Amino acid sequence: MSKMIGILTSGGDSPGLNAAIRGVGKALLGRYCMKVVGFRDGFRGMMENRTQLLDSAALSGILTLGGTILGTSRDKPYAMPIAGKLMDMTDVIVDNYRKHHLNALVCLGGGGTQKNAYHLMKQGLNVITLPKTIDNDVPMTDVSFGYDTALGIATEAVDRLHSTAHSHHRILVLELMGNKAGWLALGAGIAGGADVILIPEIPYDVKKVASAIMRRSHSGQGFSIVAVAEGAISCEVAAKLAVVGKNKDSKKKEQKQQTQVRVADCKPGNSLHLAQQLEELTGLESRLTILGYLQRGGTPSAGDRLLATRLGTACADLINDGKFGVMVAARGDGVKPVALKDVVGKRKTVPLNHDWIESARSVHTCFGD
Ligand code: F6P
């Protein structure tokens, strides 16, 4: 009897998910004569037993499609919102795995998905994962699919902002995705030649940003482009967050209350405020563009299709070899299975001494530090 493999996509959608589903599915079907069933909308669909047979017809013509043909959700097996409550639905998911006589479950997703997959692995399921995220913050892999496409879109946005910024002698602030990791803003900022790059890893001093812009202005460059990650924070906010971190577990009522107030103060993603501050400090007109979901939508780049296909087909080989409990990571031109336990609970942020940061500083990019 053919082996049956389940597959699901979970977390925010990313370009390259369909290329990965196709890579896993075609290799399992064609090379190893296995069957593949997809679960709709991530772990939610697996819990509700909503399936879609992935035969060769279903896997055909999806390589270039954005989004995910399976749908996705951010639901976790152990904390699923049901009738207004968070319920642990792990047992139901494990039951459905058994009902379908699955030999393995492939989970495609970012950091949260790796954690959920690891949780199911600990329940005894044969789990294998692929790294997907436009944020590029999954650890233990050189890169995740989705990043290259988002990088291209974000870079094009920086390029396009140049001509309008130049014409109006304005500061144009571009907010890019990346709540905890700045890879996207850093990569697009460098590739597009942004004058200022602000990322969560380097808290910024708005006065230093304003000074850098004024230096440009005095040297005859009447415009500046600021690429800011949605999670970038000022030095003041970073200091407040440090206090919040300290007080979080405090038993003293007063300190707890202080923490709540400060959490509200420190909500990141406040690029509008940044644009206003820069206008006030420099006297130059300033405008904000939030690129938002355009960064995740549409057809995957050639690089992401290639990466997703490489990882997907390698995943099928590992399933055939009976190697589970791993994430299929990209390493150079090859792939490497890495233990899920080494992936979960970590995030790949930009190291402060990373080559990209050094390169950007060498071409006079300001990081606000
Ligand atoms: O994780 C990818 C990402 O696009 C982040 O950059 C962003 O902060 C987040 O997802 C937005 O998630 P959602 O679409 O669920 O609001």
mmCIF file of C-alpha atoms and ligand atoms in Angstrom:
data_model
loop_
_atom_site.group_PDB
_atom_site.id
_atom_site.type_symbol
_atom_site.label_atom_id
_atom_site.label_comp_id
_atom_site.label_asym_id
_atom_site.label_seq_id
_atom_site.Cartn_x
_atom_site.Cartn_y
_atom_site.Cartn_z
ATOM 1 C CA MET A 1 0.000 0.000 0.000
ATOM 2 C CA SER A 2 1.285 3.509 -0.865
ATOM 3 C CA LYS A 3 2.453 5.656 1.992
ATOM 4 C CA MET A 4 0.268 8.682 2.746
ATOM 5 C CA ILE A 5 1.891 12.047 3.537
ATOM 6 C CA GLY A 6 0.031 15.082 4.912
ATOM 7 C CA ILE A 7 1.041 18.672 4.166
ATOM 8 C CA LEU A 8 -0.066 22.045 5.497
ATOM 9 C CA THR A 9 0.936 25.705 5.310
ATOM 10 C CA SER A 10 0.770 27.821 8.444
ATOM 11 C CA GLY A 11 1.493 31.406 9.562
ATOM 12 C CA GLY A 12 1.488 34.405 7.223
ATOM 13 C CA ASP A 13 1.428 33.491 3.538
ATOM 14 C CA SER A 14 4.688 33.878 1.623
ATOM 15 C CA PRO A 15 5.628 33.768 -2.045
ATOM 16 C CA GLY A 16 7.078 30.324 -2.844
ATOM 17 C CA LEU A 17 4.658 28.265 -0.731
ATOM 18 C CA ASN A 18 3.006 26.752 -3.801
ATOM 19 C CA ALA A 19 6.371 26.051 -5.404
ATOM 20 C CA ALA A 20 7.325 24.180 -2.213
ATOM 21 C CA ILE A 21 4.023 22.236 -2.079
ATOM 22 C CA ARG A 22 4.597 21.289 -5.719
ATOM 23 C CA GLY A 23 8.228 20.275 -5.067
ATOM 24 C CA VAL A 24 7.335 18.046 -2.115
ATOM 25 C CA GLY A 25 4.220 16.640 -3.791
ATOM 26 C CA LYS A 26 5.603 15.907 -7.255
ATOM 27 C CA ALA A 27 8.690 14.200 -5.849
ATOM 28 C CA LEU A 28 6.621 12.085 -3.418
ATOM 29 C CA LEU A 29 4.146 11.081 -6.130
ATOM 30 C CA GLY A 30 6.526 10.593 -9.035
ATOM 31 C CA ARG A 31 9.708 9.360 -7.400
ATOM 32 C CA TYR A 32 8.438 7.481 -4.398
ATOM 33 C CA CYS A 33 4.874 6.498 -5.429
ATOM 34 C CA MET A 34 3.427 7.966 -2.232
ATOM 35 C CA LYS A 35 0.089 9.768 -1.880
ATOM 36 C CA VAL A 36 -0.269 13.321 -0.615
ATOM 37 C CA VAL A 37 -3.151 14.948 1.208
ATOM 38 C CA GLY A 38 -3.263 18.664 1.999
ATOM 39 C CA PHE A 39 -4.905 20.132 5.105
ATOM 40 C CA ARG A 40 -6.692 23.445 4.566
ATOM 41 C CA ASP A 41 -5.823 26.584 6.550
ATOM 42 C CA GLY A 42 -2.936 25.233 8.611
ATOM 43 C CA PHE A 43 -3.409 23.448 11.933
ATOM 44 C CA ARG A 44 -7.013 24.721 12.084
ATOM 45 C CA GLY A 45 -7.941 22.653 9.012
ATOM 46 C CA MET A 46 -6.075 19.644 10.343
ATOM 47 C CA MET A 47 -8.087 19.900 13.550
ATOM 48 C CA GLU A 48 -11.357 20.270 11.590
ATOM 49 C CA ASN A 49 -10.287 17.542 9.175
ATOM 50 C CA ARG A 50 -10.674 19.705 6.089
ATOM 51 C CA THR A 51 -8.566 18.090 3.388
ATOM 52 C CA GLN A 52 -7.682 18.362 -0.270
ATOM 53 C CA LEU A 53 -6.150 15.492 -2.232
ATOM 54 C CA LEU A 54 -2.918 16.654 -3.866
ATOM 55 C CA ASP A 55 -2.735 14.493 -6.986
ATOM 56 C CA SER A 56 -0.701 15.428 -10.041
ATOM 57 C CA ALA A 57 -3.547 17.534 -11.463
ATOM 58 C CA ALA A 58 -3.775 19.554 -8.230
ATOM 59 C CA LEU A 59 0.000 20.082 -8.225
ATOM 60 C CA SER A 60 0.147 21.226 -11.804
ATOM 61 C CA GLY A 61 0.287 24.919 -12.774
ATOM 62 C CA ILE A 62 0.939 26.214 -9.248
ATOM 63 C CA LEU A 63 4.690 26.918 -9.413
ATOM 64 C CA THR A 64 4.255 30.601 -10.212
ATOM 65 C CA LEU A 65 1.217 31.290 -8.028
ATOM 66 C CA GLY A 66 1.496 33.559 -4.987
ATOM 67 C CA GLY A 67 -0.200 32.769 -1.667
ATOM 68 C CA THR A 68 -0.925 29.143 -0.836
ATOM 69 C CA ILE A 69 -3.429 26.872 -2.570
ATOM 70 C CA LEU A 70 -4.046 25.214 0.806
ATOM 71 C CA GLY A 71 -4.908 28.418 2.671
ATOM 72 C CA THR A 72 -3.270 29.273 5.970
ATOM 73 C CA SER A 73 -3.945 30.476 9.508
ATOM 74 C CA ARG A 74 -1.935 31.408 12.570
ATOM 75 C CA ASP A 75 -3.770 28.909 14.801
ATOM 76 C CA LYS A 76 -1.692 26.808 17.187
ATOM 77 C CA PRO A 77 -2.631 23.194 17.995
ATOM 78 C CA TYR A 78 -2.367 23.807 21.744
ATOM 79 C CA ALA A 79 -4.126 27.193 21.877
ATOM 80 C CA MET A 80 -6.835 27.357 19.222
ATOM 81 C CA PRO A 81 -9.561 30.003 19.479
ATOM 82 C CA ILE A 82 -12.871 28.136 19.725
ATOM 83 C CA ALA A 83 -16.079 29.939 20.711
ATOM 84 C CA GLY A 84 -14.079 32.769 22.222
ATOM 85 C CA LYS A 85 -11.754 30.515 24.235
ATOM 86 C CA LEU A 86 -8.264 29.190 23.596
ATOM 87 C CA MET A 87 -8.487 25.385 23.558
ATOM 88 C CA ASP A 88 -5.802 22.720 23.393
ATOM 89 C CA MET A 89 -6.782 20.718 20.289
ATOM 90 C CA THR A 90 -3.597 18.649 20.072
ATOM 91 C CA ASP A 91 -5.418 15.323 20.635
ATOM 92 C CA VAL A 92 -7.886 15.978 17.824
ATOM 93 C CA ILE A 93 -5.014 16.781 15.446
ATOM 94 C CA VAL A 94 -3.158 13.630 16.483
ATOM 95 C CA ASP A 95 -6.389 11.607 15.940
ATOM 96 C CA ASN A 96 -6.797 13.040 12.454
ATOM 97 C CA TYR A 97 -3.189 12.163 11.654
ATOM 98 C CA ARG A 98 -3.966 8.573 12.624
ATOM 99 C CA LYS A 99 -7.363 8.507 10.840
ATOM 100 C CA HIS A 100 -5.651 9.365 7.570
ATOM 101 C CA HIS A 101 -2.974 6.712 8.241
ATOM 102 C CA LEU A 102 -0.316 9.335 7.652
ATOM 103 C CA ASN A 103 3.323 8.301 7.557
ATOM 104 C CA ALA A 104 4.460 11.891 7.921
ATOM 105 C CA LEU A 105 3.234 15.468 8.176
ATOM 106 C CA VAL A 106 5.039 18.261 6.304
ATOM 107 C CA CYS A 107 4.600 21.732 7.847
ATOM 108 C CA LEU A 108 5.583 24.785 5.806
ATOM 109 C CA GLY A 109 6.013 27.954 7.835
ATOM 110 C CA GLY A 110 8.037 30.402 9.889
ATOM 111 C CA GLY A 111 9.141 30.404 13.528
ATOM 112 C CA GLY A 112 5.660 29.785 14.980
ATOM 113 C CA THR A 113 5.066 26.863 12.639
ATOM 114 C CA GLN A 114 8.388 25.269 13.576
ATOM 115 C CA LYS A 115 7.318 25.443 17.214
ATOM 116 C CA ASN A 116 3.888 23.933 16.496
ATOM 117 C CA ALA A 117 5.447 21.176 14.413
ATOM 118 C CA TYR A 118 7.902 20.402 17.225
ATOM 119 C CA HIS A 119 4.957 20.180 19.620
ATOM 120 C CA LEU A 120 3.308 17.578 17.362
ATOM 121 C CA MET A 121 6.605 15.738 16.999
ATOM 122 C CA LYS A 122 6.674 15.368 20.781
ATOM 123 C CA GLN A 123 3.235 13.707 20.559
ATOM 124 C CA GLY A 124 4.842 11.000 18.439
ATOM 125 C CA LEU A 125 4.021 12.241 14.914
ATOM 126 C CA ASN A 126 6.560 11.998 12.093
ATOM 127 C CA VAL A 127 7.010 15.669 11.353
ATOM 128 C CA ILE A 128 9.240 17.463 8.872
ATOM 129 C CA THR A 129 9.264 21.195 8.111
ATOM 130 C CA LEU A 130 10.398 23.763 5.556
ATOM 131 C CA PRO A 131 11.392 27.373 6.448
ATOM 132 C CA LYS A 132 9.149 30.057 4.949
ATOM 133 C CA THR A 133 8.994 33.745 5.808
ATOM 134 C CA ILE A 134 9.485 37.091 4.130
ATOM 135 C CA ASP A 135 11.189 38.220 7.363
ATOM 136 C CA ASN A 136 14.059 35.735 6.864
ATOM 137 C CA ASP A 137 14.244 35.206 10.624
ATOM 138 C CA VAL A 138 14.028 31.404 10.843
ATOM 139 C CA PRO A 139 17.283 30.211 12.477
ATOM 140 C CA MET A 140 19.646 27.451 11.257
ATOM 141 C CA THR A 141 18.945 28.109 7.560
ATOM 142 C CA ASP A 142 20.860 30.482 5.291
ATOM 143 C CA VAL A 143 17.593 31.846 3.977
ATOM 144 C CA SER A 144 13.845 31.141 3.953
ATOM 145 C CA PHE A 145 11.663 31.214 0.861
ATOM 146 C CA GLY A 146 9.531 34.330 0.524
ATOM 147 C CA TYR A 147 12.396 36.627 1.466
ATOM 148 C CA ASP A 148 13.844 37.000 -2.017
ATOM 149 C CA THR A 149 10.503 38.014 -3.532
ATOM 150 C CA ALA A 150 9.731 40.485 -0.752
ATOM 151 C CA LEU A 151 13.259 41.887 -1.064
ATOM 152 C CA GLY A 152 12.690 42.519 -4.780
ATOM 153 C CA ILE A 153 9.352 44.236 -4.175
ATOM 154 C CA ALA A 154 10.716 46.362 -1.322
ATOM 155 C CA THR A 155 13.785 47.336 -3.360
ATOM 156 C CA GLU A 156 11.609 48.385 -6.277
ATOM 157 C CA ALA A 157 9.625 50.556 -3.865
ATOM 158 C CA VAL A 158 12.836 52.283 -2.688
ATOM 159 C CA ASP A 159 13.838 52.780 -6.337
ATOM 160 C CA ARG A 160 10.482 54.293 -7.235
ATOM 161 C CA LEU A 161 10.464 56.600 -4.237
ATOM 162 C CA HIS A 162 13.771 58.113 -5.358
ATOM 163 C CA SER A 163 12.377 60.037 -8.316
ATOM 164 C CA THR A 164 9.498 61.570 -6.401
ATOM 165 C CA ALA A 165 11.678 62.342 -3.344
ATOM 166 C CA HIS A 166 14.231 63.978 -5.607
ATOM 167 C CA SER A 167 11.653 66.054 -7.481
ATOM 168 C CA HIS A 168 10.043 67.458 -4.325
ATOM 169 C CA HIS A 169 13.185 67.686 -2.155
ATOM 170 C CA ARG A 170 11.366 65.669 0.488
ATOM 171 C CA ILE A 171 12.149 63.081 3.108
ATOM 172 C CA LEU A 172 10.327 59.896 2.129
ATOM 173 C CA VAL A 173 9.928 57.340 4.902
ATOM 174 C CA LEU A 174 9.171 53.800 3.686
ATOM 175 C CA GLU A 175 7.836 51.347 6.281
ATOM 176 C CA LEU A 176 8.706 47.755 5.460
ATOM 177 C CA MET A 177 7.675 44.525 7.195
ATOM 178 C CA GLY A 178 9.845 42.969 9.879
ATOM 179 C CA ASN A 179 8.608 43.183 13.409
ATOM 180 C CA LYS A 180 11.517 41.621 15.252
ATOM 181 C CA ALA A 181 14.134 41.205 12.503
ATOM 182 C CA GLY A 182 15.382 43.826 10.074
ATOM 183 C CA TRP A 183 16.604 41.686 7.165
ATOM 184 C CA LEU A 184 14.022 43.029 4.734
ATOM 185 C CA ALA A 185 14.547 46.736 5.496
ATOM 186 C CA LEU A 186 18.320 46.217 5.600
ATOM 187 C CA GLY A 187 18.481 44.267 2.322
ATOM 188 C CA ALA A 188 16.102 46.560 0.418
ATOM 189 C CA GLY A 189 17.673 49.660 1.959
ATOM 190 C CA ILE A 190 21.121 48.620 0.758
ATOM 191 C CA ALA A 191 19.955 47.393 -2.653
ATOM 192 C CA GLY A 192 17.843 50.513 -3.241
ATOM 193 C CA GLY A 193 20.403 52.941 -1.787
ATOM 194 C CA ALA A 194 18.281 54.260 1.094
ATOM 195 C CA ASP A 195 20.062 57.050 2.973
ATOM 196 C CA VAL A 196 18.812 55.880 6.365
ATOM 197 C CA ILE A 197 17.987 52.300 7.408
ATOM 198 C CA LEU A 198 16.248 51.676 10.736
ATOM 199 C CA ILE A 199 15.913 48.120 12.013
ATOM 200 C CA PRO A 200 14.687 46.556 15.286
ATOM 201 C CA GLU A 201 18.195 45.373 16.160
ATOM 202 C CA ILE A 202 19.622 48.932 16.285
ATOM 203 C CA PRO A 203 17.534 51.383 18.354
ATOM 204 C CA TYR A 204 17.744 54.794 16.705
ATOM 205 C CA ASP A 205 18.223 58.332 17.958
ATOM 206 C CA VAL A 206 15.889 60.489 15.873
ATOM 207 C CA LYS A 207 18.203 63.502 16.289
ATOM 208 C CA LYS A 208 21.062 61.554 14.700
ATOM 209 C CA VAL A 209 18.779 60.593 11.806
ATOM 210 C CA ALA A 210 17.770 64.244 11.378
ATOM 211 C CA SER A 211 21.445 65.337 11.454
ATOM 212 C CA ALA A 212 22.359 62.831 8.735
ATOM 213 C CA ILE A 213 19.521 64.167 6.586
ATOM 214 C CA MET A 214 20.628 67.777 7.207
ATOM 215 C CA ARG A 215 24.219 66.898 6.251
ATOM 216 C CA ARG A 216 22.896 65.595 2.935
ATOM 217 C CA SER A 217 20.812 68.705 2.492
ATOM 218 C CA HIS A 218 23.788 71.005 3.152
ATOM 219 C CA SER A 219 25.872 69.085 0.644
ATOM 220 C CA GLY A 220 23.249 69.713 -2.032
ATOM 221 C CA GLN A 221 21.205 66.491 -1.711
ATOM 222 C CA GLY A 222 17.797 67.942 -1.006
ATOM 223 C CA PHE A 223 16.018 64.629 -0.487
ATOM 224 C CA SER A 224 16.445 61.531 1.671
ATOM 225 C CA ILE A 225 14.946 58.056 1.700
ATOM 226 C CA VAL A 226 14.425 56.372 5.081
ATOM 227 C CA ALA A 227 13.771 52.594 4.967
ATOM 228 C CA VAL A 228 12.300 51.640 8.338
ATOM 229 C CA ALA A 229 11.329 48.163 9.529
ATOM 230 C CA GLU A 230 7.897 48.103 11.184
ATOM 231 C CA GLY A 231 9.532 46.920 14.426
ATOM 232 C CA ALA A 232 12.301 49.562 14.536
ATOM 233 C CA ILE A 233 12.334 51.432 17.846
ATOM 234 C CA SER A 234 13.896 54.616 19.137
ATOM 235 C CA CYS A 235 16.458 54.583 21.945
ATOM 236 C CA GLU A 236 13.803 55.992 24.349
ATOM 237 C CA VAL A 237 11.390 53.163 23.544
ATOM 238 C CA ALA A 238 14.200 50.613 23.835
ATOM 239 C CA ALA A 239 14.994 51.959 27.307
ATOM 240 C CA LYS A 240 11.321 51.755 28.333
ATOM 241 C CA LEU A 241 11.063 48.217 26.989
ATOM 242 C CA ALA A 242 14.071 47.254 29.076
ATOM 243 C CA VAL A 243 12.183 48.456 32.169
ATOM 244 C CA VAL A 244 9.098 46.564 31.004
ATOM 245 C CA GLY A 245 11.198 43.419 30.682
ATOM 246 C CA LYS A 246 12.458 43.854 34.240
ATOM 247 C CA ASN A 247 9.041 44.606 35.722
ATOM 248 C CA LYS A 248 7.053 42.049 33.749
ATOM 249 C CA ASP A 249 7.167 39.395 36.430
ATOM 250 C CA SER A 250 7.159 41.768 39.348
ATOM 251 C CA LYS A 251 4.784 40.930 42.176
ATOM 252 C CA LYS A 252 4.522 44.615 43.174
ATOM 253 C CA LYS A 253 1.225 46.099 41.975
ATOM 254 C CA GLU A 254 2.725 49.506 41.276
ATOM 255 C CA GLN A 255 5.464 48.089 39.057
ATOM 256 C CA LYS A 256 2.939 45.924 37.210
ATOM 257 C CA GLN A 257 0.780 48.966 36.442
ATOM 258 C CA GLN A 258 3.846 50.868 35.254
ATOM 259 C CA THR A 259 4.569 47.976 32.921
ATOM 260 C CA GLN A 260 1.104 48.126 31.387
ATOM 261 C CA VAL A 261 1.358 51.845 30.706
ATOM 262 C CA ARG A 262 4.755 51.458 29.146
ATOM 263 C CA VAL A 263 3.728 48.562 26.897
ATOM 264 C CA ALA A 264 1.031 50.839 25.450
ATOM 265 C CA ASP A 265 3.611 53.615 24.945
ATOM 266 C CA CYS A 266 6.084 51.368 23.232
ATOM 267 C CA LYS A 267 3.943 49.941 20.457
ATOM 268 C CA PRO A 268 6.287 49.730 17.506
ATOM 269 C CA GLY A 269 5.281 50.443 13.904
ATOM 270 C CA ASN A 270 4.989 54.128 14.577
ATOM 271 C CA SER A 271 6.529 55.347 11.332
ATOM 272 C CA LEU A 272 4.043 58.181 10.995
ATOM 273 C CA HIS A 273 5.370 59.646 14.223
ATOM 274 C CA LEU A 274 8.914 59.219 12.904
ATOM 275 C CA ALA A 275 8.057 61.050 9.655
ATOM 276 C CA GLN A 276 6.504 63.904 11.672
ATOM 277 C CA GLN A 277 9.512 64.132 13.998
ATOM 278 C CA LEU A 278 11.896 64.307 11.037
ATOM 279 C CA GLU A 279 9.843 67.080 9.445
ATOM 280 C CA GLU A 280 9.947 69.082 12.682
ATOM 281 C CA LEU A 281 13.655 68.539 13.275
ATOM 282 C CA THR A 282 14.841 69.248 9.713
ATOM 283 C CA GLY A 283 12.262 71.698 8.403
ATOM 284 C CA LEU A 284 12.035 69.515 5.274
ATOM 285 C CA GLU A 285 8.713 68.146 4.064
ATOM 286 C CA SER A 286 8.305 64.515 5.004
ATOM 287 C CA ARG A 287 5.918 61.830 3.722
ATOM 288 C CA LEU A 288 5.231 58.223 4.747
ATOM 289 C CA THR A 289 4.627 55.178 2.532
ATOM 290 C CA ILE A 290 3.646 51.857 4.164
ATOM 291 C CA LEU A 291 4.310 49.062 1.685
ATOM 292 C CA GLY A 292 2.327 46.517 3.744
ATOM 293 C CA TYR A 293 0.941 43.353 2.158
ATOM 294 C CA LEU A 294 2.274 44.182 -1.313
ATOM 295 C CA GLN A 295 5.477 42.667 0.084
ATOM 296 C CA ARG A 296 3.821 39.255 0.528
ATOM 297 C CA GLY A 297 1.517 39.193 -2.478
ATOM 298 C CA GLY A 298 1.935 38.054 -6.054
ATOM 299 C CA THR A 299 4.147 35.734 -7.994
ATOM 300 C CA PRO A 300 7.337 34.408 -6.366
ATOM 301 C CA SER A 301 10.731 35.474 -7.731
ATOM 302 C CA ALA A 302 12.879 33.015 -9.688
ATOM 303 C CA GLY A 303 15.132 32.729 -6.603
ATOM 304 C CA ASP A 304 12.226 31.740 -4.346
ATOM 305 C CA ARG A 305 10.843 29.232 -6.852
ATOM 306 C CA LEU A 306 14.269 27.647 -7.102
ATOM 307 C CA LEU A 307 14.821 27.578 -3.327
ATOM 308 C CA ALA A 308 11.318 26.238 -2.585
ATOM 309 C CA THR A 309 11.714 23.511 -5.208
ATOM 310 C CA ARG A 310 15.158 22.509 -3.875
ATOM 311 C CA LEU A 311 13.908 22.347 -0.284
ATOM 312 C CA GLY A 312 10.654 20.646 -1.267
ATOM 313 C CA THR A 313 12.243 17.860 -3.281
ATOM 314 C CA ALA A 314 14.914 17.329 -0.593
ATOM 315 C CA CYS A 315 12.068 17.030 1.910
ATOM 316 C CA ALA A 316 10.560 14.202 -0.156
ATOM 317 C CA ASP A 317 13.945 12.414 -0.184
ATOM 318 C CA LEU A 318 14.194 12.721 3.620
ATOM 319 C CA ILE A 319 10.654 11.360 4.048
ATOM 320 C CA ASN A 320 11.592 8.402 1.876
ATOM 321 C CA ASP A 321 14.670 7.867 4.066
ATOM 322 C CA GLY A 322 12.486 7.980 7.196
ATOM 323 C CA LYS A 323 14.244 11.075 8.573
ATOM 324 C CA PHE A 324 11.805 13.070 10.721
ATOM 325 C CA GLY A 325 11.845 15.684 13.464
ATOM 326 C CA VAL A 326 13.895 17.974 11.234
ATOM 327 C CA MET A 327 13.627 21.215 9.292
ATOM 328 C CA VAL A 328 15.068 21.128 5.777
ATOM 329 C CA ALA A 329 17.488 24.059 5.858
ATOM 330 C CA ALA A 330 19.268 25.799 2.983
ATOM 331 C CA ARG A 331 23.072 25.625 3.264
ATOM 332 C CA GLY A 332 25.041 27.161 0.423
ATOM 333 C CA ASP A 333 23.980 25.443 -2.784
ATOM 334 C CA GLY A 334 22.787 22.413 -0.870
ATOM 335 C CA VAL A 335 20.345 21.526 1.888
ATOM 336 C CA LYS A 336 20.800 20.193 5.405
ATOM 337 C CA PRO A 337 18.285 18.600 7.771
ATOM 338 C CA VAL A 338 18.538 20.296 11.177
ATOM 339 C CA ALA A 339 16.880 19.003 14.357
ATOM 340 C CA LEU A 340 13.631 20.869 15.113
ATOM 341 C CA LYS A 341 14.629 21.124 18.751
ATOM 342 C CA ASP A 342 17.561 23.330 17.672
ATOM 343 C CA VAL A 343 15.301 25.599 15.618
ATOM 344 C CA VAL A 344 12.425 26.317 17.995
ATOM 345 C CA GLY A 345 12.423 29.197 20.442
ATOM 346 C CA LYS A 346 15.109 31.090 18.503
ATOM 347 C CA ARG A 347 14.998 33.912 16.001
ATOM 348 C CA LYS A 348 17.627 34.818 13.415
ATOM 349 C CA THR A 349 18.016 38.570 13.890
ATOM 350 C CA VAL A 350 20.618 40.722 12.148
ATOM 351 C CA PRO A 351 23.940 40.481 14.044
ATOM 352 C CA LEU A 352 25.218 43.966 14.832
ATOM 353 C CA ASN A 353 28.559 43.184 13.192
ATOM 354 C CA HIS A 354 26.989 41.628 10.092
ATOM 355 C CA ASP A 355 28.741 42.267 6.777
ATOM 356 C CA TRP A 356 25.640 43.915 5.308
ATOM 357 C CA ILE A 357 25.667 46.523 8.076
ATOM 358 C CA GLU A 358 29.384 47.153 7.578
ATOM 359 C CA SER A 359 28.853 47.553 3.822
ATOM 360 C CA ALA A 360 25.990 49.963 4.350
ATOM 361 C CA ARG A 361 28.060 52.059 6.761
ATOM 362 C CA SER A 362 30.860 52.148 4.172
ATOM 363 C CA VAL A 363 28.525 53.860 1.717
ATOM 364 C CA HIS A 364 27.507 56.378 4.430
ATOM 365 C CA THR A 365 24.121 54.871 5.295
ATOM 366 C CA CYS A 366 22.839 56.158 8.624
ATOM 367 C CA PHE A 367 21.420 53.656 11.131
ATOM 368 C CA GLY A 368 20.470 56.335 13.640
ATOM 369 C CA ASP A 369 23.049 55.093 16.168
HETATM 370 O O1 F6P B 1 5.860 37.076 9.449
HETATM 371 C C1 F6P B 1 5.651 37.719 8.255
HETATM 372 C C2 F6P B 1 4.920 39.023 8.453
HETATM 373 O O2 F6P B 1 4.603 39.544 7.192
HETATM 374 C C3 F6P B 1 5.652 40.062 9.296
HETATM 375 O O3 F6P B 1 6.616 40.787 8.585
HETATM 376 C C4 F6P B 1 4.524 40.896 9.781
HETATM 377 O O4 F6P B 1 4.871 41.588 10.956
HETATM 378 C C5 F6P B 1 3.453 39.879 10.031
HETATM 379 O O5 F6P B 1 3.716 38.808 9.161
HETATM 380 C C6 F6P B 1 2.057 40.358 9.808
HETATM 381 O O6 F6P B 1 1.212 39.297 10.114
HETATM 382 P P1 F6P B 1 -0.345 39.269 9.846
HETATM 383 O O7 F6P B 1 -0.543 39.301 8.371
HETATM 384 O O8 F6P B 1 -0.824 37.992 10.446
HETATM 385 O O9 F6P B 1 -0.900 40.478 10.519
#
